[in-house]
Structure formats: structure tokens, C-alpha cells
């Protein structure tokens, strides 16, 4: 039997290859073969139909930004089809609406996929709020956090921030229904009920004015034993005496 010798250099860019877990990798981030793969993954993640390996090559795409810089005429000439060009342009325009939940996994950051994006979405609203504390609060491991922060400072702030996206996360259904809150009497930690309601909503709570079946938390900061409070006690509903503290403890910061 003849032994097969592993290549030393990348067939695409000629950089030296490195072994990682028994596999050979090209570690040159500018390697054309890798750039192509990353654009492929990006288009697939954002469901941009018609932007497969062949079109990426035909269109000569070299970065994520280059997808959004193409004009109709450029696409038409590269694909030799008006119909395909119109379709692809529509798909590209539509992809700009993607939330960070879809966008973050599209960037090919090691260990950062859909799950990590979902986790982050519970702690931050926009990628601009990203920091090590938030990663920890979201439950990301140290290696994933390191990869994400390196990407954020080296690639995102440096370059990707110019991409045509809002970079905001969306909250999943599950997060929206964290609980149903009813407020009894006057508040001390908020000036108005409306203000409290806004902050509660931001934190994933629904607010009801009376104790309905689905109420899980009663806020009573006044200390007055109202009829609502008595009903809540009877039903075994959690009674919160300081709403601001309650939200702060939950978030690790004050909303
Ligand atoms: Zn290479």
C-alpha cells in the first residue's frame, strides 16, 4: 500500500496548512477558497436564493459587502439573464431585513451559531450592547465569548458594521411570555404605572389591570392589603414589593 502524503500548502492560496483535530486547515482568512465558503454560508443562512457557489463565482463576490454593492446591470451581465438578475436583487434586498438572530450565525464565527444568537437575544437588543458580561449572563462559554468578542472588535467594528442591517435581535415567543404581571396600588420605584409597564414589557412581561387566571406576579409596593393582594395570596401568586429590585435581580442590572 502506498502512503498518501498530506499537502503542506493550501491549493487555493498557497499558505501553509495547519493540523487541527486530525484535519488540515488553511488559516489564511483572506484565502479565496475560504472567502467563497464564507459567502456561501452567509447567503445560505440568510436564505438568499440564487446565490450558490456558481453564482458567487460568476458574480466575482469577494466579501459580504460586495453582495450589497452589486447593481442590477452588473448582476444581469454576470448571470446573462434579466429574469435571474431581478429575482436575485429582490432576494438580496429582502435579506436586509434579517435580524441578528439569523445574521450572527451567518458570519462563520467558530462556536457561534443559532443557539448562541438566541441566548444573546435574551440579554441584549442590539449587537452594539455586546460585552464580556453580557456574554456571560447569556450563558456563553469562555471560548465562544472569546471568539465572539474577537470577531466583534476585529471584524465587526472595523468593517462589517457598514453592512446594510439594523443588527438588532428579535425576542422569541418564549421570552415574551415570561409572566403576567398585575400592579396593585401606587408604585414607589416607578413614577407612573405606564413607565413600569413599559419596562416590564421590555423585560418580557405582560401587564394586566386585574387579577385574571393567567396572572403570575402581583406587584404591591404600597403595602396596603388591597382586595387584589388578598386574591393573590389566596391563589398563591408571587407578590413583589419592590418592582425595580425584582427586575434588577433578574437581569443583573437595572432596566
Ligand atoms: Zn487557503
GROMACS .gro file of C-alpha atoms and ligand atoms in nm:
model
  256
    1UNK     CA    1   0.000   0.000   0.000
    2UNK     CA    2   0.117   0.341  -0.087
    3UNK     CA    3   0.102   0.612   0.176
    4UNK     CA    4  -0.074   0.932   0.082
    5UNK     CA    5   0.118   1.239   0.174
    6UNK     CA    6  -0.078   1.525   0.323
    7UNK     CA    7  -0.036   1.853   0.138
    8UNK     CA    8   0.169   2.121   0.309
    9UNK     CA    9   0.019   2.418   0.132
   10UNK     CA   10  -0.334   2.532   0.055
   11UNK     CA   11  -0.426   2.452  -0.308
   12UNK     CA   12  -0.615   2.779  -0.329
   13UNK     CA   13  -0.382   3.037  -0.173
   14UNK     CA   14  -0.052   2.854  -0.111
   15UNK     CA   15  -0.045   2.935   0.263
   16UNK     CA   16   0.097   2.667   0.494
   17UNK     CA   17  -0.175   2.439   0.628
   18UNK     CA   18  -0.222   2.362   0.998
   19UNK     CA   19  -0.349   2.047   1.168
   20UNK     CA   20  -0.649   2.086   1.396
   21UNK     CA   21  -0.817   1.774   1.541
   22UNK     CA   22  -0.675   1.549   1.267
   23UNK     CA   23  -0.790   1.778   0.988
   24UNK     CA   24  -0.583   2.013   0.778
   25UNK     CA   25  -0.690   2.374   0.769
   26UNK     CA   26  -0.586   2.678   0.576
   27UNK     CA   27  -0.562   2.952   0.838
   28UNK     CA   28  -0.530   3.242   0.597
   29UNK     CA   29  -0.852   3.436   0.648
   30UNK     CA   30  -0.810   3.601   0.307
   31UNK     CA   31  -0.778   3.268   0.126
   32UNK     CA   32  -1.011   3.293  -0.178
   33UNK     CA   33  -1.146   2.941  -0.125
   34UNK     CA   34  -1.239   3.033   0.232
   35UNK     CA   35  -1.387   3.369   0.141
   36UNK     CA   36  -1.602   3.187  -0.114
   37UNK     CA   37  -1.714   2.934   0.151
   38UNK     CA   38  -1.797   3.211   0.396
   39UNK     CA   39  -2.007   3.397   0.139
   40UNK     CA   40  -2.182   3.069   0.054
   41UNK     CA   41  -2.262   3.013   0.422
   42UNK     CA   42  -2.375   3.374   0.462
   43UNK     CA   43  -2.615   3.351   0.165
   44UNK     CA   44  -2.750   3.017   0.286
   45UNK     CA   45  -2.802   3.142   0.642
   46UNK     CA   46  -2.991   3.448   0.521
   47UNK     CA   47  -3.186   3.235   0.271
   48UNK     CA   48  -3.074   3.440  -0.030
   49UNK     CA   49  -3.196   3.209  -0.306
   50UNK     CA   50  -2.991   3.204  -0.623
   51UNK     CA   51  -2.662   3.283  -0.452
   52UNK     CA   52  -2.495   2.943  -0.459
   53UNK     CA   53  -2.127   2.862  -0.529
   54UNK     CA   54  -2.163   2.902  -0.906
   55UNK     CA   55  -2.330   3.244  -0.895
   56UNK     CA   56  -2.087   3.365  -0.629
   57UNK     CA   57  -1.803   3.281  -0.865
   58UNK     CA   58  -1.975   3.429  -1.170
   59UNK     CA   59  -2.052   3.749  -0.981
   60UNK     CA   60  -1.694   3.769  -0.854
   61UNK     CA   61  -1.805   3.828  -0.494
   62UNK     CA   62  -1.516   3.882  -0.255
   63UNK     CA   63  -1.685   3.999   0.068
   64UNK     CA   64  -2.027   4.020   0.235
   65UNK     CA   65  -2.039   4.387   0.143
   66UNK     CA   66  -1.987   4.306  -0.224
   67UNK     CA   67  -2.326   4.128  -0.225
   68UNK     CA   68  -2.496   4.456  -0.139
   69UNK     CA   69  -2.287   4.671  -0.371
   70UNK     CA   70  -2.394   4.496  -0.691
   71UNK     CA   71  -2.616   4.685  -0.934
   72UNK     CA   72  -2.887   4.531  -1.146
   73UNK     CA   73  -2.676   4.571  -1.461
   74UNK     CA   74  -2.375   4.405  -1.304
   75UNK     CA   75  -2.583   4.108  -1.196
   76UNK     CA   76  -2.758   4.085  -1.532
   77UNK     CA   77  -2.431   4.083  -1.723
   78UNK     CA   78  -2.262   3.833  -1.490
   79UNK     CA   79  -2.556   3.590  -1.495
   80UNK     CA   80  -2.656   3.669  -1.856
   81UNK     CA   81  -3.022   3.681  -1.756
   82UNK     CA   82  -3.260   3.965  -1.681
   83UNK     CA   83  -3.500   3.735  -1.503
   84UNK     CA   84  -3.237   3.588  -1.271
   85UNK     CA   85  -3.097   3.933  -1.201
   86UNK     CA   86  -3.436   4.073  -1.097
   87UNK     CA   87  -3.501   3.771  -0.873
   88UNK     CA   88  -3.161   3.779  -0.710
   89UNK     CA   89  -3.180   4.151  -0.648
   90UNK     CA   90  -3.516   4.101  -0.475
   91UNK     CA   91  -3.370   3.825  -0.260
   92UNK     CA   92  -3.073   4.043  -0.165
   93UNK     CA   93  -3.296   4.338  -0.079
   94UNK     CA   94  -3.520   4.113   0.130
   95UNK     CA   95  -3.221   3.976   0.324
   96UNK     CA   96  -3.152   4.323   0.465
   97UNK     CA   97  -3.448   4.270   0.697
   98UNK     CA   98  -3.275   3.981   0.872
   99UNK     CA   99  -3.245   4.012   1.246
  100UNK     CA  100  -2.926   3.949   1.438
  101UNK     CA  101  -3.069   3.608   1.533
  102UNK     CA  102  -3.019   3.500   1.169
  103UNK     CA  103  -2.731   3.728   1.088
  104UNK     CA  104  -2.492   3.636   1.368
  105UNK     CA  105  -2.475   3.265   1.271
  106UNK     CA  106  -2.418   3.375   0.909
  107UNK     CA  107  -2.074   3.523   0.986
  108UNK     CA  108  -1.899   3.184   1.034
  109UNK     CA  109  -1.767   3.269   1.381
  110UNK     CA  110  -1.642   2.944   1.541
  111UNK     CA  111  -1.884   2.820   1.815
  112UNK     CA  112  -2.133   3.097   1.737
  113UNK     CA  113  -2.445   2.953   1.576
  114UNK     CA  114  -2.820   2.985   1.612
  115UNK     CA  115  -2.820   2.872   1.975
  116UNK     CA  116  -2.563   3.132   2.079
  117UNK     CA  117  -2.758   3.401   1.893
  118UNK     CA  118  -3.081   3.301   2.070
  119UNK     CA  119  -2.905   3.307   2.405
  120UNK     CA  120  -2.764   3.654   2.337
  121UNK     CA  121  -3.106   3.779   2.231
  122UNK     CA  122  -3.229   3.723   2.587
  123UNK     CA  123  -2.973   3.970   2.724
  124UNK     CA  124  -2.913   4.230   2.454
  125UNK     CA  125  -3.130   4.405   2.199
  126UNK     CA  126  -2.857   4.510   1.959
  127UNK     CA  127  -2.506   4.384   1.883
  128UNK     CA  128  -2.372   4.725   1.989
  129UNK     CA  129  -2.451   4.627   2.350
  130UNK     CA  130  -2.215   4.329   2.332
  131UNK     CA  131  -1.953   4.284   2.604
  132UNK     CA  132  -1.800   4.004   2.812
  133UNK     CA  133  -2.051   4.046   3.097
  134UNK     CA  134  -2.350   4.015   2.864
  135UNK     CA  135  -2.199   3.702   2.704
  136UNK     CA  136  -2.161   3.550   3.049
  137UNK     CA  137  -2.514   3.648   3.151
  138UNK     CA  138  -2.644   3.491   2.827
  139UNK     CA  139  -2.470   3.166   2.917
  140UNK     CA  140  -2.197   3.158   2.651
  141UNK     CA  141  -1.884   2.962   2.737
  142UNK     CA  142  -1.541   3.127   2.766
  143UNK     CA  143  -1.416   3.005   2.426
  144UNK     CA  144  -1.733   3.114   2.243
  145UNK     CA  145  -1.716   3.451   2.421
  146UNK     CA  146  -1.354   3.496   2.318
  147UNK     CA  147  -1.432   3.412   1.955
  148UNK     CA  148  -1.731   3.644   1.952
  149UNK     CA  149  -1.552   3.940   2.111
  150UNK     CA  150  -1.251   3.898   1.880
  151UNK     CA  151  -1.486   3.898   1.583
  152UNK     CA  152  -1.673   4.200   1.721
  153UNK     CA  153  -1.365   4.416   1.769
  154UNK     CA  154  -1.153   4.295   1.476
  155UNK     CA  155  -1.414   4.242   1.206
  156UNK     CA  156  -1.747   4.388   1.305
  157UNK     CA  157  -1.649   4.735   1.429
  158UNK     CA  158  -1.371   4.754   1.175
  159UNK     CA  159  -1.570   4.660   0.869
  160UNK     CA  160  -1.899   4.468   0.896
  161UNK     CA  161  -2.079   4.747   1.083
  162UNK     CA  162  -2.117   4.916   0.743
  163UNK     CA  163  -2.333   4.632   0.611
  164UNK     CA  164  -2.695   4.737   0.548
  165UNK     CA  165  -2.852   4.578   0.856
  166UNK     CA  166  -3.005   4.702   1.181
  167UNK     CA  167  -2.809   4.440   1.385
  168UNK     CA  168  -3.097   4.405   1.631
  169UNK     CA  169  -3.204   4.079   1.787
  170UNK     CA  170  -3.565   3.966   1.800
  171UNK     CA  171  -3.714   3.812   2.111
  172UNK     CA  172  -3.864   3.469   2.070
  173UNK     CA  173  -4.225   3.390   2.173
  174UNK     CA  174  -4.098   3.204   2.474
  175UNK     CA  175  -3.923   3.511   2.606
  176UNK     CA  176  -4.223   3.736   2.551
  177UNK     CA  177  -4.436   3.531   2.786
  178UNK     CA  178  -4.211   3.531   3.090
  179UNK     CA  179  -4.508   3.603   3.308
  180UNK     CA  180  -4.819   3.812   3.353
  181UNK     CA  181  -4.796   4.097   3.599
  182UNK     CA  182  -5.074   4.285   3.778
  183UNK     CA  183  -4.996   4.607   3.964
  184UNK     CA  184  -5.192   4.688   4.278
  185UNK     CA  185  -5.199   5.039   4.420
  186UNK     CA  186  -4.942   5.316   4.384
  187UNK     CA  187  -4.585   5.242   4.282
  188UNK     CA  188  -4.276   5.367   4.464
  189UNK     CA  189  -3.997   5.250   4.235
  190UNK     CA  190  -4.160   5.399   3.922
  191UNK     CA  191  -4.326   5.736   3.876
  192UNK     CA  192  -4.618   5.600   3.679
  193UNK     CA  193  -4.776   5.266   3.602
  194UNK     CA  194  -4.724   5.336   3.232
  195UNK     CA  195  -4.350   5.365   3.290
  196UNK     CA  196  -4.344   5.041   3.487
  197UNK     CA  197  -4.549   4.872   3.218
  198UNK     CA  198  -4.302   4.978   2.950
  199UNK     CA  199  -4.004   4.841   3.142
  200UNK     CA  200  -4.190   4.520   3.224
  201UNK     CA  201  -4.276   4.471   2.857
  202UNK     CA  202  -3.913   4.528   2.760
  203UNK     CA  203  -3.819   4.255   3.006
  204UNK     CA  204  -4.067   4.012   2.859
  205UNK     CA  205  -4.366   4.054   3.090
  206UNK     CA  206  -4.725   4.112   3.003
  207UNK     CA  207  -4.925   4.351   3.222
  208UNK     CA  208  -5.293   4.311   3.315
  209UNK     CA  209  -5.504   4.554   3.515
  210UNK     CA  210  -5.696   4.292   3.708
  211UNK     CA  211  -5.612   3.953   3.854
  212UNK     CA  212  -5.709   3.722   3.572
  213UNK     CA  213  -5.639   3.347   3.563
  214UNK     CA  214  -5.304   3.390   3.390
  215UNK     CA  215  -5.152   3.647   3.630
  216UNK     CA  216  -4.834   3.506   3.785
  217UNK     CA  217  -4.696   3.810   3.969
  218UNK     CA  218  -4.868   4.079   4.172
  219UNK     CA  219  -4.680   4.400   4.238
  220UNK     CA  220  -4.774   4.571   4.562
  221UNK     CA  221  -4.533   4.844   4.664
  222UNK     CA  222  -4.780   5.036   4.877
  223UNK     CA  223  -4.802   4.773   5.149
  224UNK     CA  224  -5.179   4.820   5.159
  225UNK     CA  225  -5.369   4.492   5.175
  226UNK     CA  226  -5.593   4.551   4.878
  227UNK     CA  227  -5.857   4.310   4.755
  228UNK     CA  228  -5.616   4.224   4.472
  229UNK     CA  229  -5.346   4.136   4.723
  230UNK     CA  230  -5.580   3.909   4.915
  231UNK     CA  231  -5.687   3.734   4.597
  232UNK     CA  232  -5.323   3.690   4.500
  233UNK     CA  233  -5.238   3.546   4.842
  234UNK     CA  234  -5.526   3.302   4.813
  235UNK     CA  235  -5.413   3.192   4.471
  236UNK     CA  236  -5.050   3.157   4.573
  237UNK     CA  237  -4.935   3.423   4.324
  238UNK     CA  238  -4.588   3.569   4.377
  239UNK     CA  239  -4.609   3.911   4.543
  240UNK     CA  240  -4.337   4.162   4.458
  241UNK     CA  241  -4.291   4.454   4.698
  242UNK     CA  242  -4.018   4.634   4.501
  243UNK     CA  243  -4.051   4.605   4.126
  244UNK     CA  244  -3.723   4.776   4.042
  245UNK     CA  245  -3.533   4.543   4.270
  246UNK     CA  246  -3.715   4.243   4.126
  247UNK     CA  247  -3.621   4.336   3.769
  248UNK     CA  248  -3.267   4.428   3.869
  249UNK     CA  249  -3.205   4.096   4.041
  250UNK     CA  250  -3.335   3.913   3.742
  251UNK     CA  251  -3.119   4.099   3.491
  252UNK     CA  252  -2.810   4.163   3.693
  253UNK     CA  253  -2.873   4.531   3.622
  254UNK     CA  254  -3.150   4.781   3.646
  255UNK     CA  255  -3.371   4.809   3.344
  256LIG    ZN1  256  -0.602   2.889   0.154
   0.00000   0.00000   0.00000
